[in-house]
Amino acid sequence: MPSPAVIHHTFTIDRTYPTTRTRVWAALSNEAKKRRWFAESTGFVIHEYSLDFRVGGFERTRFRYGADGPPMTNDCIHLDIAEQERLVFAYAMTIGGAPLSSSLGTMELTDVEGGTLLRYTEQTAYTNGQDGSEGRREGTIGLFERLATELAEHA
Amino acid sequence: MPSPAVIHHTFTIDRTYPTTRTRVWAALSNEAKKRRWFAESTGFVIHEYSLDFRVGGFERTRFRYGADGPPMTNDCIHLDIAEQERLVFAYAMTIGGAPLSSSLGTMELTDVEGGTLLRYTEQTAYTNGQDGSEGRREGTIGLFERLATELAEHA
């Protein structure tokens, strides 16, 4: 049976944080901070997490949802970094050993009234025949809420 | 001066080749073949080319346009491979040492009347303030014409 057609979409999320670009950038680029808000999400069991924050460096996550969920992988590579301003990366996810999706992600930080605007654009390619981009968008909104908590609770 | 906003676009190109999927796939995955039609384009001087065709493997090109053009780089990583059916990759380009663009590329091969349909989708993120996606689309149409020549002239 041939592979299903790849399904492409793009979504954008804007979120303003009441703090400096320096602090938001640190939460994106520091391994301990990013692990806390990005990887250690509620309900997920993390088997492995590493972040090598430089162009060509990888962020790798091995995890599952709950104790009995199928093993999942997220391999991310940083493609373009403009310190405290812009980050472009690509990441591929698998679930139960099968490809799920590949994405190009763009994070842009801008000073705005009241803090820092994080604009996130994700260009998705779902390869398993089902478009998960709406769920991905909702999940990412949840992650950005966790980032807000990270910025509020940690120096 | 802050970085300009990243410009995102998506384009798709369909091209049918009068040959088998096996042969088209070979031209995408074999280093010598791909170097010939993809890297050695008219007017480009190639300083370095390598292709490691597996998930997580890189295709790296170091080149310039003409003898006096600025040095350019194209670093591509393979994210998802379904043999003879699908290839998803991400690539970043720089020119004169400065970031130009990052892209997610999807190639899909399908048997059709008269041969093999190659459907290519590129999701672009231009980071230098100028949207080059229309030029990228035209350049890619040119590359796919070169692939036609490759398939016609080489076994």
CSV table of C-alpha atoms in Angstrom, one decimal:
chain,number,residue,atom,x,y,z
A,1,MET,CA,0.0,0.0,0.0
A,2,PRO,CA,1.5,3.3,-1.0
A,3,SER,CA,2.2,6.0,1.6
A,4,PRO,CA,-0.6,8.5,2.1
A,5,ALA,CA,-0.1,12.0,0.7
A,6,VAL,CA,1.8,14.4,3.0
A,7,ILE,CA,-0.4,17.1,4.5
A,8,HIS,CA,1.1,20.6,4.8
A,9,HIS,CA,-0.1,23.5,6.9
A,10,THR,CA,1.1,26.6,8.6
A,11,PHE,CA,0.0,28.2,11.8
A,12,THR,CA,1.1,31.2,13.9
A,13,ILE,CA,0.8,31.9,17.6
A,14,ASP,CA,1.5,35.3,19.2
A,15,ARG,CA,2.2,35.5,23.0
A,16,THR,CA,3.4,38.4,25.0
A,17,TYR,CA,5.4,37.9,28.1
A,18,PRO,CA,5.8,40.6,30.8
A,19,THR,CA,9.6,40.4,30.9
A,20,THR,CA,12.7,41.2,28.9
A,21,ARG,CA,13.8,39.6,25.6
A,22,THR,CA,17.0,38.5,27.5
A,23,ARG,CA,15.0,36.4,29.9
A,24,VAL,CA,12.7,34.9,27.2
A,25,TRP,CA,15.8,34.0,25.1
A,26,ALA,CA,17.4,32.4,28.1
A,27,ALA,CA,14.3,30.1,28.5
A,28,LEU,CA,14.6,29.1,24.9
A,29,SER,CA,18.4,28.5,24.8
A,30,ASN,CA,19.4,27.2,28.3
A,31,GLU,CA,19.1,23.4,28.6
A,32,ALA,CA,17.9,23.3,32.2
A,33,LYS,CA,15.3,25.9,31.7
A,34,LYS,CA,14.0,24.6,28.4
A,35,ARG,CA,13.8,21.0,29.7
A,36,ARG,CA,11.7,22.3,32.6
A,37,TRP,CA,8.9,24.0,30.6
A,38,PHE,CA,9.2,22.3,27.2
A,39,ALA,CA,10.0,18.6,27.9
A,40,GLU,CA,8.7,18.0,31.4
A,41,SER,CA,5.1,18.6,30.5
A,42,THR,CA,2.3,17.2,32.6
A,43,GLY,CA,1.6,13.6,31.8
A,44,PHE,CA,4.7,13.0,29.8
A,45,VAL,CA,7.5,10.7,30.9
A,46,ILE,CA,10.9,11.9,29.7
A,47,HIS,CA,13.5,9.2,29.0
A,48,GLU,CA,16.2,11.5,27.5
A,49,TYR,CA,16.5,15.2,26.9
A,50,SER,CA,19.5,17.2,25.5
A,51,LEU,CA,19.9,20.6,24.0
A,52,ASP,CA,22.9,21.8,22.0
A,53,PHE,CA,21.9,25.4,21.2
A,54,ARG,CA,23.9,26.4,18.2
A,55,VAL,CA,23.4,26.3,14.4
A,56,GLY,CA,23.7,22.7,13.5
A,57,GLY,CA,23.2,21.5,17.1
A,58,PHE,CA,20.4,19.2,18.1
A,59,GLU,CA,17.7,19.1,20.7
A,60,ARG,CA,16.7,15.5,21.3
A,61,THR,CA,13.7,14.3,23.4
A,62,ARG,CA,12.8,10.6,24.0
A,63,PHE,CA,9.5,10.4,25.9
A,64,ARG,CA,6.1,8.8,26.1
A,65,TYR,CA,2.7,10.0,27.2
A,66,GLY,CA,1.9,8.2,30.5
A,67,ALA,CA,3.6,5.0,31.6
A,68,ASP,CA,2.0,2.9,28.9
A,69,GLY,CA,2.1,5.2,25.9
A,70,PRO,CA,4.1,4.3,22.8
A,71,PRO,CA,7.7,5.6,22.7
A,72,MET,CA,8.0,8.9,21.0
A,73,THR,CA,11.0,10.8,19.6
A,74,ASN,CA,11.5,14.5,18.8
A,75,ASP,CA,14.8,15.3,17.0
A,76,CYS,CA,15.2,19.0,16.4
A,77,ILE,CA,18.1,20.8,14.6
A,78,HIS,CA,18.8,24.5,14.8
A,79,LEU,CA,19.1,26.1,11.4
A,80,ASP,CA,19.4,29.9,12.0
A,81,ILE,CA,20.0,31.8,15.2
A,82,ALA,CA,20.1,35.5,15.6
A,83,GLU,CA,20.8,36.0,19.3
A,84,GLN,CA,17.7,37.3,21.3
A,85,GLU,CA,15.9,37.9,18.1
A,86,ARG,CA,15.2,34.9,15.9
A,87,LEU,CA,15.5,31.1,16.0
A,88,VAL,CA,14.6,28.8,13.1
A,89,PHE,CA,14.7,25.1,13.6
A,90,ALA,CA,13.4,21.9,12.0
A,91,TYR,CA,12.1,18.9,14.0
A,92,ALA,CA,10.8,15.5,13.2
A,93,MET,CA,8.6,13.4,15.4
A,94,THR,CA,8.0,9.6,15.5
A,95,ILE,CA,5.5,7.6,17.5
A,96,GLY,CA,5.9,3.9,18.1
A,97,GLY,CA,8.9,4.0,15.7
A,98,ALA,CA,6.8,5.3,12.8
A,99,PRO,CA,7.2,8.8,11.3
A,100,LEU,CA,4.5,11.3,12.4
A,101,SER,CA,5.5,14.7,11.2
A,102,SER,CA,8.2,17.1,10.2
A,103,SER,CA,8.1,20.8,10.9
A,104,LEU,CA,9.9,24.0,10.3
A,105,GLY,CA,9.6,26.3,13.4
A,106,THR,CA,10.4,30.0,13.6
A,107,MET,CA,10.5,31.9,16.8
A,108,GLU,CA,10.8,35.8,16.7
A,109,LEU,CA,11.2,38.0,19.7
A,110,THR,CA,10.3,41.7,19.6
A,111,ASP,CA,10.2,44.4,22.3
A,112,VAL,CA,6.6,45.5,22.7
A,113,GLU,CA,4.7,47.7,25.2
A,114,GLY,CA,4.5,45.6,28.4
A,115,GLY,CA,7.3,43.1,27.6
A,116,THR,CA,8.3,40.7,24.8
A,117,LEU,CA,6.3,39.4,22.0
A,118,LEU,CA,7.1,35.8,21.0
A,119,ARG,CA,5.7,35.1,17.5
A,120,TYR,CA,5.9,31.4,16.6
A,121,THR,CA,5.3,30.2,13.1
A,122,GLU,CA,5.2,26.4,12.4
A,123,GLN,CA,5.1,25.0,8.9
A,124,THR,CA,4.0,21.4,9.2
A,125,ALA,CA,4.2,18.2,7.1
A,126,TYR,CA,2.2,15.3,8.5
A,127,THR,CA,3.3,12.0,6.9
A,128,ASN,CA,1.0,9.5,8.5
A,129,GLY,CA,-2.1,10.5,6.5
A,130,GLN,CA,-3.8,12.5,9.3
A,131,ASP,CA,-3.4,16.3,9.6
A,132,GLY,CA,-2.4,16.9,13.2
A,133,SER,CA,-1.6,20.6,12.8
A,134,GLU,CA,-4.6,21.9,14.8
A,135,GLY,CA,-3.7,19.6,17.7
A,136,ARG,CA,-0.1,20.8,17.3
A,137,ARG,CA,-1.2,24.4,17.5
A,138,GLU,CA,-3.3,23.7,20.6
A,139,GLY,CA,-0.4,21.8,22.2
A,140,THR,CA,2.0,24.6,21.4
A,141,ILE,CA,-0.3,27.2,23.0
A,142,GLY,CA,-0.2,25.0,26.1
A,143,LEU,CA,3.6,25.0,26.0
A,144,PHE,CA,3.7,28.7,25.8
A,145,GLU,CA,1.5,28.9,28.9
A,146,ARG,CA,4.1,26.7,30.6
A,147,LEU,CA,6.8,29.1,29.4
A,148,ALA,CA,4.8,31.9,31.1
A,149,THR,CA,4.9,29.9,34.4
A,150,GLU,CA,8.7,29.3,33.9
A,151,LEU,CA,9.3,33.0,33.5
A,152,ALA,CA,7.2,33.8,36.5
A,153,GLU,CA,8.6,31.2,38.9
A,154,HIS,CA,12.3,31.0,38.0
A,155,ALA,CA,15.0,33.7,37.8
B,1,MET,CA,18.9,47.5,14.2
B,2,PRO,CA,16.6,44.6,14.9
B,3,SER,CA,16.4,41.7,12.5
B,4,PRO,CA,13.7,42.0,9.8
B,5,ALA,CA,10.5,39.9,10.2
B,6,VAL,CA,10.9,36.4,8.8
B,7,ILE,CA,8.8,35.8,5.6
B,8,HIS,CA,7.0,32.5,5.2
B,9,HIS,CA,5.6,31.0,2.1
B,10,THR,CA,4.7,27.6,0.5
B,11,PHE,CA,4.9,26.5,-3.1
B,12,THR,CA,4.3,23.2,-4.9
B,13,ILE,CA,5.7,21.9,-8.2
B,14,ASP,CA,4.5,18.9,-10.0
B,15,ARG,CA,6.6,17.2,-12.7
B,16,THR,CA,6.1,13.9,-14.4
B,17,TYR,CA,9.1,11.9,-15.7
B,18,PRO,CA,8.7,9.2,-18.3
B,19,THR,CA,10.4,6.5,-16.3
B,20,THR,CA,10.1,4.4,-13.2
B,21,ARG,CA,9.9,5.4,-9.5
B,22,THR,CA,13.0,3.3,-8.9
B,23,ARG,CA,15.1,5.4,-11.4
B,24,VAL,CA,13.8,8.7,-10.1
B,25,TRP,CA,14.5,7.6,-6.5
B,26,ALA,CA,18.0,6.6,-7.5
B,27,ALA,CA,18.6,10.1,-8.9
B,28,LEU,CA,17.5,11.6,-5.5
B,29,SER,CA,19.4,9.3,-3.3
B,30,ASN,CA,22.7,8.4,-5.1
B,31,GLU,CA,25.5,10.8,-4.3
B,32,ALA,CA,27.1,10.8,-7.8
B,33,LYS,CA,23.8,11.2,-9.6
B,34,LYS,CA,22.4,13.9,-7.4
B,35,ARG,CA,25.7,15.9,-7.5
B,36,ARG,CA,25.4,15.9,-11.3
B,37,TRP,CA,21.9,17.3,-11.7
B,38,PHE,CA,21.5,19.2,-8.4
B,39,ALA,CA,24.9,20.7,-7.5
B,40,GLU,CA,26.7,21.0,-10.8
B,41,SER,CA,24.2,23.6,-12.2
B,42,THR,CA,25.2,25.9,-15.0
B,43,GLY,CA,27.2,28.9,-13.7
B,44,PHE,CA,27.8,27.5,-10.2
B,45,VAL,CA,31.3,26.6,-9.0
B,46,ILE,CA,31.1,23.7,-6.5
B,47,HIS,CA,33.8,23.7,-3.8
B,48,GLU,CA,32.3,20.8,-1.8
B,49,TYR,CA,29.4,18.4,-2.1
B,50,SER,CA,28.5,15.4,0.0
B,51,LEU,CA,25.3,13.3,0.4
B,52,ASP,CA,24.6,11.0,3.3
B,53,PHE,CA,21.2,9.7,2.4
B,54,ARG,CA,19.6,8.4,5.6
B,55,VAL,CA,17.4,9.9,8.3
B,56,GLY,CA,19.6,12.3,10.3
B,57,GLY,CA,22.2,12.3,7.4
B,58,PHE,CA,23.3,15.5,5.8
B,59,GLU,CA,23.7,16.8,2.2
B,60,ARG,CA,26.2,19.6,2.3
B,61,THR,CA,27.0,22.0,-0.6
B,62,ARG,CA,29.6,24.7,-0.6
B,63,PHE,CA,29.5,26.8,-3.8
B,64,ARG,CA,29.4,30.2,-5.4
B,65,TYR,CA,27.7,31.6,-8.5
B,66,GLY,CA,30.5,32.3,-11.0
B,67,ALA,CA,34.1,32.8,-10.1
B,68,ASP,CA,33.5,36.1,-8.2
B,69,GLY,CA,30.2,35.4,-6.5
B,70,PRO,CA,30.0,35.4,-2.7
B,71,PRO,CA,30.5,32.0,-1.0
B,72,MET,CA,27.2,30.2,-0.4
B,73,THR,CA,26.4,27.2,1.7
B,74,ASN,CA,23.5,24.8,1.7
B,75,ASP,CA,23.2,22.4,4.6
B,76,CYS,CA,20.4,19.9,4.3
B,77,ILE,CA,19.3,17.2,6.8
B,78,HIS,CA,17.0,14.3,5.9
B,79,LEU,CA,14.1,14.0,8.4
B,80,ASP,CA,11.8,11.3,7.0
B,81,ILE,CA,12.4,8.8,4.3
B,82,ALA,CA,9.9,6.3,2.9
B,83,GLU,CA,11.9,4.4,0.2
B,84,GLN,CA,10.8,5.3,-3.3
B,85,GLU,CA,7.8,7.1,-2.0
B,86,ARG,CA,8.6,10.1,0.2
B,87,LEU,CA,11.5,12.3,1.4
B,88,VAL,CA,11.2,15.2,3.8
B,89,PHE,CA,14.2,17.3,4.5
B,90,ALA,CA,15.1,20.7,6.0
B,91,TYR,CA,17.8,22.9,4.5
B,92,ALA,CA,19.4,26.2,5.4
B,93,MET,CA,21.2,28.5,3.0
B,94,THR,CA,23.8,31.2,3.7
B,95,ILE,CA,25.3,33.8,1.3
B,96,GLY,CA,28.5,35.6,2.1
B,97,GLY,CA,28.4,34.1,5.6
B,98,ALA,CA,24.9,35.5,6.4
B,99,PRO,CA,21.7,33.5,6.8
B,100,LEU,CA,19.4,33.6,3.8
B,101,SER,CA,16.6,31.1,4.2
B,102,SER,CA,15.5,27.9,5.9
B,103,SER,CA,13.1,25.5,4.2
B,104,LEU,CA,11.2,22.3,4.8
B,105,GLY,CA,11.1,20.3,1.5
B,106,THR,CA,8.8,17.4,0.7
B,107,MET,CA,9.3,15.1,-2.3
B,108,GLU,CA,6.5,12.6,-3.1
B,109,LEU,CA,6.7,10.0,-5.9
B,110,THR,CA,3.6,8.4,-7.4
B,111,ASP,CA,3.1,6.0,-10.3
B,112,VAL,CA,1.0,7.8,-13.0
B,113,GLU,CA,0.1,7.2,-16.6
B,114,GLY,CA,3.3,7.7,-18.5
B,115,GLY,CA,5.7,7.4,-15.7
B,116,THR,CA,6.4,8.9,-12.3
B,117,LEU,CA,4.9,12.1,-10.8
B,118,LEU,CA,7.3,14.0,-8.5
B,119,ARG,CA,5.4,16.4,-6.3
B,120,TYR,CA,7.6,18.8,-4.5
B,121,THR,CA,6.4,21.1,-1.7
B,122,GLU,CA,8.7,23.7,-0.2
B,123,GLN,CA,7.8,25.7,3.0
B,124,THR,CA,10.1,28.6,3.1
B,125,ALA,CA,11.3,31.0,5.8
B,126,TYR,CA,13.4,33.9,4.5
B,127,THR,CA,15.3,35.6,7.2
B,128,ASN,CA,17.1,38.4,5.3
B,129,GLY,CA,14.1,40.6,4.9
B,130,GLN,CA,13.4,39.8,1.3
B,131,ASP,CA,11.0,37.1,0.2
B,132,GLY,CA,12.9,34.9,-2.3
B,133,SER,CA,10.3,32.2,-2.5
B,134,GLU,CA,9.2,33.0,-6.1
B,135,GLY,CA,12.9,32.9,-7.3
B,136,ARG,CA,13.3,29.7,-5.3
B,137,ARG,CA,10.3,28.2,-7.1
B,138,GLU,CA,11.7,29.2,-10.5
B,139,GLY,CA,15.1,27.8,-9.6
B,140,THR,CA,13.6,24.6,-8.5
B,141,ILE,CA,11.7,24.2,-11.8
B,142,GLY,CA,15.0,24.6,-13.5
B,143,LEU,CA,16.6,21.9,-11.3
B,144,PHE,CA,13.7,19.5,-12.1
B,145,GLU,CA,14.4,20.2,-15.8
B,146,ARG,CA,18.0,19.2,-15.1
B,147,LEU,CA,16.7,16.0,-13.4
B,148,ALA,CA,14.8,15.2,-16.7
B,149,THR,CA,18.1,15.5,-18.6
B,150,GLU,CA,19.9,13.3,-16.0
B,151,LEU,CA,17.2,10.6,-16.3
B,152,ALA,CA,17.4,10.8,-20.1
B,153,GLU,CA,21.1,10.7,-20.4
B,154,HIS,CA,22.3,8.4,-17.6
B,155,ALA,CA,21.3,4.8,-16.8
